[in-house]
Amino acid sequence: MKHHGWIILDKPLELGSTQAVGAVKRNLREAGLLGKGKDKTKVGHGGTLDPLATGVLPIAIGEATKLCGRMLDASKIYEFTIAFGSETETLDAEGEISETSDHLPTLAEVEAILPEFTGVIDQIPPKYSALKIDGKRAYDLARAGEAVEMKMRSVTIYSLEIRHPELDSGSRASSASVSENSPWIPDQVRNDVVQEVTLTANVSKGTYIRSLARDIARALGTVGHVAMLRRTKAGPFTLKHAISLDKLNEIGKGADIKDYLLPLEAGLDDIPAFDLTPDQARLLRQGQVLDEQDLIGNPAINGLFLATEDGSPVALAELVDGIVKVVRGFNL
């Protein structure tokens, strides 16, 4: 029996996204669920996560891989720590220090600058990134010592706020933390300088958190790099859905995959679902179109929706000008 759906991995440090997909394939193989040849189950990820980042990595299995592109386009939420005083070649803790500054901002200054980085902003991606330049990965060119010119791009920062700034203020530095849920922040704390600050950002596709951290630090009159990066949400998936690598490995040891596998439609919970009659489902499976008036109940559906038959996914469909067309069909 083939399985279709999502395994949401809480990706650990130093594990690449491709390696994570490989780990899922290995466990499916050990459990006798991967298959071979034409029957081999497809596995893919819904959005690259750097090896030095942790958190939500959606991994699609079977027919859910048809939704990976849509998952790549989804907004994402990150928690990240900016360490002030040094910028690195890679803009994270892995790279060599390229620039330093003795200036440290206050918490109040950090708060005041964040609105400038909210909404539609322009940013230059890191030269150590997977973006391609003339067919070659930027990080390969950078590592080879070649000059890399990254083009500016527009991205959207839906929200940006302080999460847990660690304060460099004597005895408080080891224990004090402030979150946006705090009813108030003492003026003395707000006016203390900070060596690092942790922010929460809800961002559009294509946003580079390392670039955001670099630009925030520079706007504060200093330099900085990402010391910690954790993705807490990708599309509809959060850390509540995620399992550890140890849990994933239990599948290969005989654990029931159904205990860890979210259904295919879990990746589409942001759009409405509509149940079709068997005849309507058959027509969509054959690639034909439906007239809006033929839908039972004449639902007020605009744009994308999940077409189902008896609750089982048939297709990602779209209603345009009164006609229902298949965007992606599912062969379950």
mmCIF file of C-alpha atoms in Angstrom:
data_model
loop_
_atom_site.group_PDB
_atom_site.id
_atom_site.type_symbol
_atom_site.label_atom_id
_atom_site.label_comp_id
_atom_site.label_asym_id
_atom_site.label_seq_id
_atom_site.Cartn_x
_atom_site.Cartn_y
_atom_site.Cartn_z
ATOM 1 C CA MET A 1 0.000 0.000 0.000
ATOM 2 C CA LYS A 2 1.371 3.393 -0.979
ATOM 3 C CA HIS A 3 1.342 6.249 1.500
ATOM 4 C CA HIS A 4 0.701 9.879 0.634
ATOM 5 C CA GLY A 5 1.112 12.860 2.935
ATOM 6 C CA TRP A 6 3.559 14.877 4.982
ATOM 7 C CA ILE A 7 6.203 14.120 7.558
ATOM 8 C CA ILE A 8 7.118 17.337 9.336
ATOM 9 C CA LEU A 9 10.660 17.085 10.629
ATOM 10 C CA ASP A 10 12.092 19.253 13.369
ATOM 11 C CA LYS A 11 15.375 19.451 11.516
ATOM 12 C CA PRO A 12 18.437 19.362 13.765
ATOM 13 C CA LEU A 13 21.582 21.425 13.353
ATOM 14 C CA GLU A 14 24.074 20.477 10.635
ATOM 15 C CA LEU A 15 21.599 18.326 8.706
ATOM 16 C CA GLY A 16 20.945 19.587 5.184
ATOM 17 C CA SER A 17 17.486 19.505 3.608
ATOM 18 C CA THR A 18 18.605 16.958 1.006
ATOM 19 C CA GLN A 19 20.048 14.806 3.793
ATOM 20 C CA ALA A 20 16.713 15.042 5.618
ATOM 21 C CA VAL A 21 14.888 13.769 2.532
ATOM 22 C CA GLY A 22 17.474 10.980 2.364
ATOM 23 C CA ALA A 23 16.749 10.070 5.984
ATOM 24 C CA VAL A 24 13.035 9.747 5.211
ATOM 25 C CA LYS A 25 13.772 7.584 2.159
ATOM 26 C CA ARG A 26 16.084 5.375 4.218
ATOM 27 C CA ASN A 27 13.434 4.800 6.866
ATOM 28 C CA LEU A 28 10.769 4.054 4.255
ATOM 29 C CA ARG A 29 13.156 1.615 2.611
ATOM 30 C CA GLU A 30 13.947 -0.124 5.902
ATOM 31 C CA ALA A 31 10.225 -0.364 6.617
ATOM 32 C CA GLY A 32 9.562 -1.826 3.167
ATOM 33 C CA LEU A 33 7.467 1.204 2.164
ATOM 34 C CA LEU A 34 9.639 2.887 -0.459
ATOM 35 C CA GLY A 35 9.044 0.503 -3.335
ATOM 36 C CA LYS A 36 11.104 0.078 -6.494
ATOM 37 C CA GLY A 37 11.028 1.117 -10.131
ATOM 38 C CA LYS A 38 7.735 2.575 -11.286
ATOM 39 C CA ASP A 39 6.232 1.786 -7.876
ATOM 40 C CA LYS A 40 8.898 3.727 -5.992
ATOM 41 C CA THR A 41 7.400 6.315 -3.674
ATOM 42 C CA LYS A 42 8.447 9.882 -4.387
ATOM 43 C CA VAL A 43 9.842 11.987 -1.537
ATOM 44 C CA GLY A 44 10.638 15.711 -1.583
ATOM 45 C CA HIS A 45 10.916 18.696 0.745
ATOM 46 C CA GLY A 46 8.799 21.816 0.863
ATOM 47 C CA GLY A 47 11.456 24.472 1.360
ATOM 48 C CA THR A 48 15.216 24.386 1.921
ATOM 49 C CA LEU A 49 16.488 24.942 5.441
ATOM 50 C CA ASP A 50 20.178 25.769 5.932
ATOM 51 C CA PRO A 51 22.302 23.164 7.781
ATOM 52 C CA LEU A 52 22.899 25.732 10.554
ATOM 53 C CA ALA A 53 19.142 26.310 10.918
ATOM 54 C CA THR A 54 16.734 24.120 12.852
ATOM 55 C CA GLY A 55 12.995 23.675 12.861
ATOM 56 C CA VAL A 56 10.064 22.956 10.590
ATOM 57 C CA LEU A 57 10.960 21.097 7.395
ATOM 58 C CA PRO A 58 7.900 19.697 5.563
ATOM 59 C CA ILE A 59 8.767 16.487 3.717
ATOM 60 C CA ALA A 60 6.232 15.316 1.155
ATOM 61 C CA ILE A 61 5.594 11.655 0.409
ATOM 62 C CA GLY A 62 3.846 10.208 -2.632
ATOM 63 C CA GLU A 63 1.218 12.421 -4.236
ATOM 64 C CA ALA A 64 1.922 15.173 -1.695
ATOM 65 C CA THR A 65 5.121 15.900 -3.654
ATOM 66 C CA LYS A 66 2.859 17.580 -6.228
ATOM 67 C CA LEU A 67 2.322 20.302 -3.627
ATOM 68 C CA CYS A 68 6.012 20.979 -2.898
ATOM 69 C CA GLY A 69 6.049 23.971 -5.264
ATOM 70 C CA ARG A 70 3.079 25.474 -3.479
ATOM 71 C CA MET A 71 4.803 24.917 -0.136
ATOM 72 C CA LEU A 72 7.898 26.731 -1.431
ATOM 73 C CA ASP A 73 5.698 29.748 -2.156
ATOM 74 C CA ALA A 74 4.157 29.767 1.332
ATOM 75 C CA SER A 75 5.021 32.312 4.007
ATOM 76 C CA LYS A 76 7.259 31.199 6.847
ATOM 77 C CA ILE A 77 7.989 32.235 10.429
ATOM 78 C CA TYR A 78 11.478 32.281 11.894
ATOM 79 C CA GLU A 79 13.087 33.041 15.229
ATOM 80 C CA PHE A 80 16.613 34.322 14.797
ATOM 81 C CA THR A 81 19.309 35.854 16.951
ATOM 82 C CA ILE A 82 21.447 38.727 15.695
ATOM 83 C CA ALA A 83 24.877 38.845 17.348
ATOM 84 C CA PHE A 84 26.118 42.430 17.143
ATOM 85 C CA GLY A 85 29.731 43.531 16.711
ATOM 86 C CA SER A 86 30.880 41.212 13.940
ATOM 87 C CA GLU A 87 29.786 40.401 10.404
ATOM 88 C CA THR A 88 30.933 37.204 8.727
ATOM 89 C CA GLU A 89 31.456 36.164 5.115
ATOM 90 C CA THR A 90 28.461 33.834 5.286
ATOM 91 C CA LEU A 91 26.400 36.160 7.537
ATOM 92 C CA ASP A 92 26.073 33.336 10.080
ATOM 93 C CA ALA A 93 28.208 31.773 12.787
ATOM 94 C CA GLU A 94 29.971 29.449 10.338
ATOM 95 C CA GLY A 95 31.876 32.033 8.323
ATOM 96 C CA GLU A 96 35.064 33.962 8.873
ATOM 97 C CA ILE A 97 34.686 37.418 10.424
ATOM 98 C CA SER A 98 34.833 40.039 7.677
ATOM 99 C CA GLU A 99 34.026 43.220 9.616
ATOM 100 C CA THR A 100 33.797 44.309 13.245
ATOM 101 C CA SER A 101 32.362 47.222 15.206
ATOM 102 C CA ASP A 102 32.631 48.306 18.836
ATOM 103 C CA HIS A 103 29.191 49.909 18.754
ATOM 104 C CA LEU A 104 26.321 48.083 20.424
ATOM 105 C CA PRO A 105 22.690 49.232 20.118
ATOM 106 C CA THR A 106 20.206 49.586 22.932
ATOM 107 C CA LEU A 107 17.029 47.552 23.061
ATOM 108 C CA ALA A 108 15.077 50.772 22.459
ATOM 109 C CA GLU A 109 17.075 51.429 19.291
ATOM 110 C CA VAL A 110 16.377 47.907 18.046
ATOM 111 C CA GLU A 111 12.657 48.377 18.716
ATOM 112 C CA ALA A 112 12.652 51.703 16.904
ATOM 113 C CA ILE A 113 14.344 50.361 13.758
ATOM 114 C CA LEU A 114 12.079 47.342 13.185
ATOM 115 C CA PRO A 115 9.243 49.239 11.425
ATOM 116 C CA GLU A 116 11.742 50.173 8.704
ATOM 117 C CA PHE A 117 12.093 46.464 7.945
ATOM 118 C CA THR A 118 8.390 45.631 7.960
ATOM 119 C CA GLY A 119 6.280 45.453 4.808
ATOM 120 C CA VAL A 120 7.755 45.282 1.299
ATOM 121 C CA ILE A 121 11.519 45.756 1.490
ATOM 122 C CA ASP A 122 14.487 45.357 -0.837
ATOM 123 C CA GLN A 123 17.334 43.087 0.158
ATOM 124 C CA ILE A 124 20.482 41.664 -1.401
ATOM 125 C CA PRO A 125 20.745 37.882 -0.879
ATOM 126 C CA PRO A 126 23.914 36.495 0.731
ATOM 127 C CA LYS A 127 26.668 35.561 -1.686
ATOM 128 C CA TYR A 128 26.834 32.265 0.202
ATOM 129 C CA SER A 129 23.409 31.089 -0.988
ATOM 130 C CA ALA A 130 21.990 28.505 -3.377
ATOM 131 C CA LEU A 131 20.884 31.128 -5.902
ATOM 132 C CA LYS A 132 22.259 30.525 -9.375
ATOM 133 C CA ILE A 133 24.417 33.003 -11.277
ATOM 134 C CA ASP A 134 25.026 32.055 -14.909
ATOM 135 C CA GLY A 135 24.023 28.498 -14.080
ATOM 136 C CA LYS A 136 26.315 28.144 -11.060
ATOM 137 C CA ARG A 137 25.424 28.233 -7.359
ATOM 138 C CA ALA A 138 26.456 31.495 -5.721
ATOM 139 C CA TYR A 139 28.090 29.700 -2.801
ATOM 140 C CA ASP A 140 30.251 27.627 -5.163
ATOM 141 C CA LEU A 141 31.484 30.815 -6.839
ATOM 142 C CA ALA A 142 32.091 32.496 -3.468
ATOM 143 C CA ARG A 143 34.020 29.516 -2.121
ATOM 144 C CA ALA A 144 36.154 29.519 -5.267
ATOM 145 C CA GLY A 145 37.108 33.108 -4.518
ATOM 146 C CA GLU A 146 35.273 34.554 -7.501
ATOM 147 C CA ALA A 147 33.574 37.936 -7.310
ATOM 148 C CA VAL A 148 29.859 37.430 -6.739
ATOM 149 C CA GLU A 149 27.381 40.186 -7.473
ATOM 150 C CA MET A 150 23.959 39.455 -6.015
ATOM 151 C CA LYS A 151 20.965 41.315 -7.435
ATOM 152 C CA MET A 152 18.579 43.162 -5.140
ATOM 153 C CA ARG A 153 15.107 41.657 -4.757
ATOM 154 C CA SER A 154 11.842 42.694 -3.155
ATOM 155 C CA VAL A 155 10.404 40.557 -0.346
ATOM 156 C CA THR A 156 7.646 41.065 2.201
ATOM 157 C CA ILE A 157 8.104 41.064 5.966
ATOM 158 C CA TYR A 158 4.595 40.614 7.347
ATOM 159 C CA SER A 159 5.656 41.090 10.962
ATOM 160 C CA LEU A 160 8.907 41.596 12.838
ATOM 161 C CA GLU A 161 9.185 41.841 16.599
ATOM 162 C CA ILE A 162 11.533 41.272 19.487
ATOM 163 C CA ARG A 163 11.273 37.819 20.957
ATOM 164 C CA HIS A 164 13.913 37.217 23.637
ATOM 165 C CA PRO A 165 16.696 39.800 23.685
ATOM 166 C CA GLU A 166 19.543 38.726 25.940
ATOM 167 C CA LEU A 167 20.708 41.804 27.786
ATOM 168 C CA ASP A 168 24.335 42.686 28.329
ATOM 169 C CA SER A 169 23.808 44.339 31.683
ATOM 170 C CA GLY A 170 25.748 42.713 34.459
ATOM 171 C CA SER A 171 23.880 40.192 36.583
ATOM 172 C CA ARG A 172 20.754 40.361 34.411
ATOM 173 C CA ALA A 173 22.594 39.068 31.366
ATOM 174 C CA SER A 174 22.474 35.439 32.495
ATOM 175 C CA SER A 175 18.782 35.260 33.275
ATOM 176 C CA ALA A 176 16.777 38.238 32.056
ATOM 177 C CA SER A 177 14.709 37.981 28.928
ATOM 178 C CA VAL A 178 11.876 39.988 27.507
ATOM 179 C CA SER A 179 9.229 38.899 25.053
ATOM 180 C CA GLU A 180 6.519 40.687 23.144
ATOM 181 C CA ASN A 181 4.078 39.107 25.580
ATOM 182 C CA SER A 182 5.528 41.050 28.497
ATOM 183 C CA PRO A 183 3.032 43.647 29.780
ATOM 184 C CA TRP A 184 5.791 46.230 30.033
ATOM 185 C CA ILE A 185 9.545 46.590 29.711
ATOM 186 C CA PRO A 186 11.349 48.759 32.295
ATOM 187 C CA ASP A 187 13.004 51.845 30.862
ATOM 188 C CA GLN A 188 16.320 50.799 32.371
ATOM 189 C CA VAL A 189 16.158 47.508 30.484
ATOM 190 C CA ARG A 190 15.041 49.203 27.280
ATOM 191 C CA ASN A 191 17.949 51.634 27.431
ATOM 192 C CA ASP A 192 20.631 49.019 28.112
ATOM 193 C CA VAL A 193 22.897 48.016 25.244
ATOM 194 C CA VAL A 194 22.487 44.501 23.896
ATOM 195 C CA GLN A 195 25.137 42.176 22.540
ATOM 196 C CA GLU A 196 22.477 40.148 20.797
ATOM 197 C CA VAL A 197 18.737 40.157 20.259
ATOM 198 C CA THR A 198 16.293 37.484 19.140
ATOM 199 C CA LEU A 199 13.509 38.421 16.742
ATOM 200 C CA THR A 200 10.464 36.683 15.312
ATOM 201 C CA ALA A 201 9.790 37.318 11.623
ATOM 202 C CA ASN A 202 6.850 36.288 9.456
ATOM 203 C CA VAL A 203 8.175 36.520 5.898
ATOM 204 C CA SER A 204 7.296 35.871 2.273
ATOM 205 C CA LYS A 205 9.009 33.360 0.028
ATOM 206 C CA GLY A 206 12.490 34.363 -1.088
ATOM 207 C CA THR A 207 13.358 36.205 2.132
ATOM 208 C CA TYR A 208 16.880 35.664 3.431
ATOM 209 C CA ILE A 209 17.012 35.996 7.204
ATOM 210 C CA ARG A 210 20.790 36.346 7.106
ATOM 211 C CA SER A 211 20.421 39.395 4.841
ATOM 212 C CA LEU A 212 17.708 40.797 7.109
ATOM 213 C CA ALA A 213 19.984 40.451 10.143
ATOM 214 C CA ARG A 214 22.886 42.086 8.304
ATOM 215 C CA ASP A 215 20.756 45.026 7.204
ATOM 216 C CA ILE A 216 19.185 45.576 10.628
ATOM 217 C CA ALA A 217 22.625 45.658 12.248
ATOM 218 C CA ARG A 218 23.961 48.109 9.680
ATOM 219 C CA ALA A 219 20.917 50.361 10.103
ATOM 220 C CA LEU A 220 21.747 50.440 13.808
ATOM 221 C CA GLY A 221 25.238 51.747 13.069
ATOM 222 C CA THR A 222 27.007 48.468 13.705
ATOM 223 C CA VAL A 223 27.459 45.057 12.092
ATOM 224 C CA GLY A 224 26.051 41.666 12.960
ATOM 225 C CA HIS A 225 25.431 38.092 11.917
ATOM 226 C CA VAL A 226 22.894 35.346 12.592
ATOM 227 C CA ALA A 227 23.914 33.354 15.644
ATOM 228 C CA MET A 228 20.737 31.231 15.784
ATOM 229 C CA LEU A 229 18.030 30.483 13.230
ATOM 230 C CA ARG A 230 14.946 28.375 13.836
ATOM 231 C CA ARG A 231 11.932 27.997 11.561
ATOM 232 C CA THR A 232 8.771 27.693 13.629
ATOM 233 C CA LYS A 233 6.234 27.624 10.790
ATOM 234 C CA ALA A 234 6.211 26.784 7.075
ATOM 235 C CA GLY A 235 2.887 27.248 5.331
ATOM 236 C CA PRO A 236 0.276 25.566 7.559
ATOM 237 C CA PHE A 237 2.839 23.448 9.438
ATOM 238 C CA THR A 238 4.241 24.399 12.851
ATOM 239 C CA LEU A 239 6.513 22.847 15.455
ATOM 240 C CA LYS A 240 3.404 21.198 16.943
ATOM 241 C CA HIS A 241 3.308 18.983 13.842
ATOM 242 C CA ALA A 242 7.047 18.249 13.838
ATOM 243 C CA ILE A 243 8.839 15.093 14.936
ATOM 244 C CA SER A 244 12.473 14.618 15.887
ATOM 245 C CA LEU A 245 15.006 12.660 13.861
ATOM 246 C CA ASP A 246 14.849 9.953 16.560
ATOM 247 C CA LYS A 247 11.093 9.641 16.055
ATOM 248 C CA LEU A 248 11.607 9.459 12.304
ATOM 249 C CA ASN A 249 14.068 6.604 12.770
ATOM 250 C CA GLU A 250 11.401 4.605 14.598
ATOM 251 C CA ILE A 251 9.578 4.167 11.267
ATOM 252 C CA GLY A 252 12.513 2.167 9.944
ATOM 253 C CA LYS A 253 12.403 0.036 13.089
ATOM 254 C CA GLY A 254 8.796 -0.981 12.554
ATOM 255 C CA ALA A 255 6.694 1.857 13.977
ATOM 256 C CA ASP A 256 3.444 2.525 12.096
ATOM 257 C CA ILE A 257 4.056 5.375 9.653
ATOM 258 C CA LYS A 258 0.452 6.473 10.152
ATOM 259 C CA ASP A 259 1.451 7.684 13.625
ATOM 260 C CA TYR A 260 3.784 10.253 12.011
ATOM 261 C CA LEU A 261 2.237 10.950 8.607
ATOM 262 C CA LEU A 262 -0.088 13.916 8.132
ATOM 263 C CA PRO A 263 -2.637 13.601 5.298
ATOM 264 C CA LEU A 264 -1.997 15.181 1.916
ATOM 265 C CA GLU A 265 -4.785 17.702 2.472
ATOM 266 C CA ALA A 266 -3.021 19.032 5.590
ATOM 267 C CA GLY A 267 -0.892 21.050 3.183
ATOM 268 C CA LEU A 268 -4.026 22.706 1.794
ATOM 269 C CA ASP A 269 -5.847 23.789 4.935
ATOM 270 C CA ASP A 270 -5.660 27.425 3.842
ATOM 271 C CA ILE A 271 -8.145 26.860 1.007
ATOM 272 C CA PRO A 272 -11.749 25.538 1.045
ATOM 273 C CA ALA A 273 -12.655 21.944 0.219
ATOM 274 C CA PHE A 274 -15.677 20.802 -1.749
ATOM 275 C CA ASP A 275 -16.939 17.236 -2.112
ATOM 276 C CA LEU A 276 -17.839 16.096 -5.626
ATOM 277 C CA THR A 277 -20.216 13.432 -6.882
ATOM 278 C CA PRO A 278 -18.580 10.292 -8.341
ATOM 279 C CA ASP A 279 -19.367 11.507 -11.893
ATOM 280 C CA GLN A 280 -17.831 14.928 -11.243
ATOM 281 C CA ALA A 281 -14.740 13.347 -9.689
ATOM 282 C CA ARG A 282 -14.388 11.053 -12.704
ATOM 283 C CA LEU A 283 -14.510 14.009 -15.093
ATOM 284 C CA LEU A 284 -11.813 15.881 -13.187
ATOM 285 C CA ARG A 285 -9.630 12.776 -13.057
ATOM 286 C CA GLN A 286 -9.930 12.614 -16.839
ATOM 287 C CA GLY A 287 -8.731 16.197 -17.088
ATOM 288 C CA GLN A 288 -12.094 17.605 -18.116
ATOM 289 C CA VAL A 289 -13.703 20.767 -16.760
ATOM 290 C CA LEU A 290 -16.844 21.288 -14.700
ATOM 291 C CA ASP A 291 -19.375 24.060 -14.883
ATOM 292 C CA GLU A 292 -19.884 25.968 -11.641
ATOM 293 C CA GLN A 293 -23.649 25.480 -11.960
ATOM 294 C CA ASP A 294 -23.188 21.696 -11.935
ATOM 295 C CA LEU A 295 -21.669 21.715 -8.452
ATOM 296 C CA ILE A 296 -24.163 20.528 -5.871
ATOM 297 C CA GLY A 297 -25.093 23.375 -3.577
ATOM 298 C CA ASN A 298 -23.491 25.902 -5.946
ATOM 299 C CA PRO A 299 -20.781 26.805 -3.401
ATOM 300 C CA ALA A 300 -19.380 30.306 -3.246
ATOM 301 C CA ILE A 301 -15.882 29.200 -4.236
ATOM 302 C CA ASN A 302 -13.473 31.638 -5.800
ATOM 303 C CA GLY A 303 -10.004 30.663 -6.899
ATOM 304 C CA LEU A 304 -8.303 27.527 -5.605
ATOM 305 C CA PHE A 305 -10.079 24.779 -3.702
ATOM 306 C CA LEU A 306 -9.548 21.130 -2.830
ATOM 307 C CA ALA A 307 -11.879 18.858 -4.766
ATOM 308 C CA THR A 308 -12.669 15.650 -2.889
ATOM 309 C CA GLU A 309 -14.785 12.526 -3.298
ATOM 310 C CA ASP A 310 -16.118 11.074 -0.057
ATOM 311 C CA GLY A 311 -13.484 13.162 1.705
ATOM 312 C CA SER A 312 -10.592 11.770 -0.329
ATOM 313 C CA PRO A 313 -8.543 14.292 -2.357
ATOM 314 C CA VAL A 314 -9.207 14.256 -6.105
ATOM 315 C CA ALA A 315 -7.476 17.419 -7.284
ATOM 316 C CA LEU A 316 -6.275 20.876 -6.467
ATOM 317 C CA ALA A 317 -8.797 22.749 -8.603
ATOM 318 C CA GLU A 318 -9.524 26.336 -9.513
ATOM 319 C CA LEU A 319 -12.769 28.097 -10.329
ATOM 320 C CA VAL A 320 -12.238 30.731 -13.026
ATOM 321 C CA ASP A 321 -15.092 32.489 -14.856
ATOM 322 C CA GLY A 322 -17.581 29.840 -13.809
ATOM 323 C CA ILE A 323 -15.409 26.925 -14.979
ATOM 324 C CA VAL A 324 -13.651 24.453 -12.664
ATOM 325 C CA LYS A 325 -10.244 23.339 -13.943
ATOM 326 C CA VAL A 326 -7.682 20.934 -12.495
ATOM 327 C CA VAL A 327 -4.454 22.539 -11.297
ATOM 328 C CA ARG A 328 -2.897 19.332 -9.933
ATOM 329 C CA GLY A 329 -4.606 15.952 -9.995
ATOM 330 C CA PHE A 330 -3.983 13.367 -7.263
ATOM 331 C CA ASN A 331 -3.698 9.672 -8.025
ATOM 332 C CA LEU A 332 -4.577 8.130 -4.674
#
